Coordinates of N, CA and C in Angstrom, one line a residue:
M81 N -73.7 36.1 64.7 CA -72.7 35.5 64.2 C -72.7 34.6 63.1
R82 N -73.9 34.6 62.6 CA -74.2 33.7 61.0 C -74.1 34.9 60.0
L83 N -74.8 36.6 60.5 CA -74.6 37.1 59.7 C -73.2 38.1 59.2
L84 N -72.1 37.6 60.4 CA -71.0 38.1 60.0 C -70.2 37.2 59.7
F85 N -70.4 35.9 59.3 CA -69.5 34.8 58.8 C -70.4 35.1 57.0
S86 N -71.7 35.1 56.7 CA -71.9 35.6 55.5 C -71.5 36.5 54.9
M87 N -71.5 37.4 55.7 CA -70.4 39.1 55.0 C -69.1 38.8 54.7
L88 N -68.7 38.1 55.4 CA -67.2 37.7 55.2 C -66.9 36.9 54.0
A89 N -68.1 35.8 53.6 CA -67.7 35.2 52.9 C -68.2 35.7 51.5
V90 N -69.3 36.7 51.4 CA -69.4 37.6 50.7 C -68.0 38.5 50.2
S91 N -67.7 39.1 51.0 CA -66.6 40.2 51.2 C -65.2 39.1 50.3
L92 N -64.9 38.0 51.0 CA -64.3 37.5 49.7 C -64.5 36.7 48.6
L93 N -65.6 36.6 48.4 CA -66.2 36.1 46.9 C -66.0 37.5 46.1
F94 N -66.4 38.7 46.5 CA -66.5 39.4 45.6 C -65.0 40.8 46.1
G95 N -64.5 40.4 46.7 CA -63.5 41.3 47.1 C -62.3 41.6 46.2
C96 N -61.8 40.7 45.3 CA -60.9 40.7 44.5 C -61.4 40.3 43.2
A97 N -60.6 40.9 42.3 CA -60.9 40.7 40.9 C -59.9 39.8 40.3
S98 N -60.4 39.0 39.1 CA -59.2 38.1 38.7 C -57.9 39.1 37.6
S99 N -57.5 38.3 37.3 CA -56.0 38.9 36.4 C -56.0 38.2 35.3
P100 N -55.6 39.4 34.4 CA -55.3 38.5 33.2 C -54.3 37.6 33.2
T101 N -54.2 36.9 32.5 CA -53.2 35.7 32.1 C -52.3 35.7 31.3
D102 N -51.3 35.7 31.4 CA -50.2 35.7 30.4 C -50.5 34.7 29.6
F103 N -50.1 35.3 28.0 CA -50.0 34.1 27.0 C -49.4 32.9 27.2
G104 N -48.0 33.4 27.7 CA -46.8 32.0 27.7 C -47.7 31.4 28.9
K105 N -48.6 31.7 29.9 CA -48.9 30.7 31.0 C -50.4 30.2 31.0
A106 N -51.1 30.6 29.8 CA -52.1 30.1 29.5 C -52.0 28.9 29.2
K107 N -53.1 27.9 29.4 CA -53.1 26.3 29.2 C -54.3 26.5 27.6
Q108 N -54.2 25.8 26.7 CA -54.7 25.0 25.6 C -56.1 24.8 26.4
I109 N -57.1 25.3 25.9 CA -58.3 24.4 26.5 C -58.7 23.0 25.9
K110 N -59.1 22.0 26.8 CA -59.1 20.8 26.6 C -60.4 20.4 25.4
Q111 N -60.0 19.6 24.8 CA -60.4 19.3 23.4 C -62.3 18.7 23.9
S112 N -62.4 17.9 25.4 CA -64.0 18.0 25.8 C -64.3 18.9 25.9
N113 N -63.8 20.4 26.2 CA -64.5 21.6 26.3 C -65.0 22.2 25.4
I114 N -64.1 21.4 23.9 CA -64.8 22.5 22.7 C -66.3 22.3 22.0
L115 N -67.4 22.5 22.1 CA -68.5 22.2 21.5 C -68.9 22.0 20.2
D116 N -68.0 22.9 19.4 CA -68.2 23.2 18.4 C -67.2 23.2 17.7
S117 N -66.3 22.0 16.9 CA -65.3 22.2 16.5 C -65.1 22.7 15.2
S118 N -66.1 23.2 14.4 CA -66.1 23.9 12.7 C -65.5 25.3 12.9
Y119 N -65.6 26.0 13.9 CA -64.4 27.2 14.3 C -63.2 27.0 14.3
S120 N -63.1 25.8 14.5 CA -61.2 25.4 14.8 C -60.5 25.6 13.1
V121 N -61.5 25.7 12.3 CA -61.0 25.1 10.8 C -60.9 26.7 10.3
R122 N -59.4 26.9 9.8 CA -58.8 27.9 9.3 C -59.5 28.2 7.8
F123 N -60.0 28.8 7.1 CA -60.3 29.2 5.8 C -59.2 30.3 5.1
D124 N -58.9 30.9 4.0 CA -58.5 31.8 3.2 C -59.1 33.0 3.8
D125 N -58.2 33.8 4.1 CA -59.4 35.3 4.4 C -59.9 35.2 5.7
Y126 N -60.0 34.6 6.6 CA -60.8 34.2 7.9 C -59.5 35.0 8.8
S127 N -60.2 35.4 10.3 CA -59.4 36.3 10.9 C -59.3 35.1 12.6
K128 N -58.2 35.2 13.2 CA -57.8 34.1 14.1 C -58.5 34.9 15.6
I129 N -59.3 34.6 15.8 CA -60.1 34.9 17.4 C -59.2 34.2 18.6
T130 N -58.8 34.9 19.7 CA -58.3 34.3 20.9 C -58.8 34.7 21.6
I131 N -59.8 33.8 23.2 CA -60.2 34.0 23.9 C -59.4 33.5 25.2
K132 N -59.6 34.5 26.0 CA -58.6 33.8 27.5 C -59.5 34.2 28.9
R133 N -59.2 33.1 29.9 CA -60.0 33.2 30.7 C -58.6 33.5 32.0
D134 N -59.3 34.5 32.5 CA -58.5 35.1 33.6 C -57.9 34.5 34.7
S135 N -56.9 34.6 35.7 CA -56.4 33.7 36.5 C -57.2 34.1 37.8
G136 N -57.0 33.5 38.9 CA -57.5 34.0 40.1 C -59.0 33.2 40.7
F137 N -59.0 33.7 42.2 CA -59.8 32.9 42.7 C -61.4 33.4 42.4
T138 N -61.6 34.2 42.0 CA -62.8 34.7 41.6 C -63.5 34.0 40.5
G139 N -64.8 33.5 40.8 CA -65.1 32.6 39.4 C -64.4 31.6 39.2
S140 N -63.4 30.8 39.9 CA -62.7 29.7 39.5 C -63.5 28.5 39.4
G141 N -64.6 28.8 40.3 CA -65.3 27.3 40.8 C -66.2 26.6 39.3
C142 N -66.1 27.9 38.3 CA -67.1 27.5 37.2 C -66.2 27.8 36.1
S143 N -66.7 27.2 34.9 CA -66.2 27.6 33.6 C -67.1 28.7 32.7
S144 N -66.4 28.9 31.7 CA -67.3 30.1 31.0 C -67.6 29.6 29.8
R145 N -69.2 29.8 29.2 CA -69.5 29.4 28.5 C -69.5 30.5 27.2
I146 N -68.8 30.2 26.2 CA -68.1 31.2 24.8 C -69.4 30.7 23.7
Y147 N -70.2 31.9 23.2 CA -70.9 31.9 22.0 C -70.4 32.6 21.0
V148 N -70.6 32.3 19.5 CA -70.3 33.3 18.6 C -71.4 33.3 17.6
D149 N -72.3 34.6 17.6 CA -73.3 34.5 16.9 C -74.3 33.4 17.5
G150 N -74.8 33.4 18.9 CA -76.0 32.8 19.5 C -75.3 31.2 19.1
N151 N -74.5 31.0 18.9 CA -73.8 29.4 18.6 C -72.8 29.5 19.5
K152 N -73.2 27.9 20.6 CA -72.3 27.8 21.4 C -70.9 27.0 21.1
L153 N -69.9 27.5 21.8 CA -68.6 27.4 21.4 C -67.8 26.8 22.1
A154 N -67.6 26.8 23.3 CA -66.9 26.0 24.4 C -66.6 26.6 25.4
D155 N -66.3 25.6 26.3 CA -66.2 26.2 27.6 C -65.1 26.2 28.2
L156 N -64.9 27.4 29.0 CA -63.3 27.7 28.9 C -63.2 27.9 30.9
D157 N -62.3 27.0 31.2 CA -61.7 27.0 32.6 C -60.5 28.3 32.8
V158 N -60.3 28.3 34.3 CA -59.4 29.8 34.5 C -58.5 29.3 34.0
S159 N -57.3 30.4 33.3 CA -56.1 30.2 32.9 C -55.9 29.7 31.4
E160 N -57.5 29.2 31.0 CA -57.5 28.6 29.7 C -57.7 29.3 28.4
F161 N -56.8 28.9 27.3 CA -57.4 29.9 26.2 C -57.6 29.0 25.1
F162 N -58.7 29.5 24.1 CA -59.3 29.3 22.9 C -59.4 30.0 21.4
S163 N -58.8 29.4 20.4 CA -58.4 29.9 19.3 C -59.6 29.5 18.2
F164 N -60.1 30.3 17.8 CA -61.0 30.1 16.4 C -60.5 30.8 15.5
Y165 N -61.8 30.6 14.3 CA -61.3 31.4 12.8 C -63.1 32.1 12.9
L166 N -63.2 33.0 12.1 CA -64.4 33.8 11.9 C -63.9 34.9 10.3
P167 N -64.9 34.5 10.0 CA -65.0 35.1 8.6 C -65.4 36.7 8.6
S168 N -64.7 37.6 8.0 CA -65.1 39.0 7.8 C -66.4 39.4 8.2
G169 N -66.6 40.5 9.0 CA -68.2 41.2 8.9 C -68.1 41.4 10.9
N170 N -69.5 41.4 10.6 CA -69.6 42.1 12.4 C -70.3 41.0 13.0
H171 N -69.9 40.6 14.4 CA -70.2 39.2 14.7 C -70.3 39.6 16.3
I172 N -71.0 38.8 17.2 CA -71.5 38.8 18.6 C -70.5 37.4 19.1
I173 N -69.8 38.1 20.2 CA -68.7 37.3 20.9 C -69.7 37.5 22.5
S174 N -70.5 36.1 22.9 CA -70.8 35.9 24.0 C -70.3 35.4 25.3
A175 N -70.0 35.7 26.3 CA -70.0 34.9 27.6 C -71.0 34.4 28.6
H176 N -70.8 33.2 29.2 CA -71.9 33.3 30.3 C -71.1 32.4 31.3
P177 N -71.6 32.6 32.6 CA -70.4 31.8 33.7 C -71.3 30.3 33.6
N178 N -71.0 29.1 33.9 CA -71.8 27.9 33.9 C -71.9 27.7 35.4
G179 N -72.6 27.0 35.9 CA -73.1 26.7 37.5 C -73.4 27.9 38.6
L180 N -72.9 27.8 39.6 CA -73.3 28.5 40.5 C -72.7 30.3 40.4
C181 N -71.7 30.3 39.9 CA -70.8 31.4 39.5 C -71.9 32.8 39.2
G182 N -71.5 34.2 40.2 CA -72.2 35.1 39.5 C -72.1 35.4 38.5
G183 N -73.2 36.7 37.7 CA -72.5 36.9 37.0 C -73.6 36.4 35.2
G184 N -73.9 37.7 34.7 CA -74.5 37.0 33.7 C -74.1 36.9 32.0
M185 N -75.0 36.8 31.2 CA -74.3 37.0 30.2 C -73.7 38.0 29.7
F186 N -72.4 38.5 29.0 CA -72.1 39.8 28.5 C -71.6 39.2 27.4
E187 N -72.1 40.3 26.3 CA -71.6 40.3 25.3 C -70.7 41.2 24.5
V188 N -69.8 41.3 23.3 CA -69.3 42.2 22.8 C -69.3 42.4 21.5
G189 N -69.5 43.4 20.6 CA -69.7 43.1 19.0 C -68.1 43.5 18.6
V190 N -68.3 42.9 17.6 CA -66.8 42.4 17.2 C -66.8 42.5 15.7
T191 N -66.2 43.5 15.0 CA -65.9 43.6 13.4 C -64.4 42.9 13.1
V192 N -65.0 42.1 12.7 CA -63.7 41.3 11.8 C -63.2 41.9 10.6
D193 N -61.8 41.8 10.4 CA -61.3 42.1 9.0 C -60.7 40.8 8.7
K194 N -60.0 41.6 7.2 CA -59.7 39.9 6.7 C -57.9 39.5 7.5
N195 N -57.9 38.6 7.9 CA -56.6 37.8 8.4 C -55.9 38.5 9.3
E196 N -56.8 39.3 10.3 CA -56.4 40.1 11.7 C -56.4 39.2 12.5
S197 N -56.0 39.3 14.0 CA -55.7 38.4 14.9 C -56.2 39.4 16.1
L198 N -57.0 39.1 16.7 CA -58.2 39.7 17.6 C -57.8 39.0 19.1
N199 N -57.7 39.5 20.3 CA -57.5 39.1 21.5 C -58.7 39.6 22.5
Y200 N -59.3 38.7 23.3 CA -60.1 38.9 24.1 C -59.8 38.1 25.7
R201 N -60.2 38.9 26.9 CA -60.3 38.2 28.0 C -61.5 38.0 28.5
I202 N -62.0 37.0 29.4 CA -63.3 37.0 30.1 C -62.5 36.9 32.1
G203 N -62.8 37.6 32.7 CA -62.8 37.2 33.7 C -63.9 38.8 34.7
Y204 N -63.9 38.8 36.1 CA -64.4 39.5 37.2 C -63.5 40.4 37.6
G205 N -64.6 41.7 37.3 CA -63.9 43.0 38.3 C -64.1 42.8 39.6
S206 N -63.5 44.1 40.2 CA -63.3 44.0 41.4 C -64.7 44.1 42.5
S207 N -65.8 44.2 41.8 CA -67.3 44.5 42.7 C -67.9 43.0 42.0
G208 N -67.3 42.0 41.6 CA -67.9 40.8 40.6 C -68.7 41.1 39.6
D209 N -68.5 42.2 38.8 CA -68.9 41.9 37.4 C -68.3 41.2 36.5
Y210 N -68.7 40.4 35.8 CA -68.6 39.8 34.9 C -68.6 40.2 33.6
F211 N -67.6 39.8 32.5 CA -66.7 40.5 31.3 C -66.1 39.9 30.7
I212 N -66.5 40.2 29.4 CA -65.3 39.8 28.2 C -65.5 41.1 27.3
V213 N -63.5 41.2 27.2 CA -63.3 42.4 26.9 C -61.9 42.4 25.6
P214 N -61.9 43.3 24.9 CA -60.2 43.2 24.4 C -59.2 43.2 25.2
T215 N -58.1 42.6 24.4 CA -56.9 42.7 25.5 C -56.1 42.7 24.9
A216 N -54.7 43.5 25.5 CA -53.5 43.7 25.0 C -52.5 42.6 26.0
F217 N -53.1 42.0 27.0 CA -52.2 41.0 27.4 C -52.3 39.6 27.0

């Protein structure tokens, strides 16, 4: 019985993927979850980067820590978004689930051109894999 319950719990935890959050329904990050506000300042020729956290049950118990070039930036909760600014050039955006949620750090290389706008999402796939990827949603 214990084995059956354990298998059921695992299948519920990893059986469904998170879903992209529509920009119209996403909530602005709480100010208390911004760890480095220096990236919130827009300078001429900087580009806007927006990261949204997916909605859904999977991973909803943990926030996602966002890093830029190894610097702690913010903790995103489910269905939240955070916008920040980066200069032109190559950068690495990283995400790591806080707490007991599954998945390790995921990183994506980003090439930023002047005055562009880039959108990314953080979520979980159907097999429980954690990711940060570019998004059109």
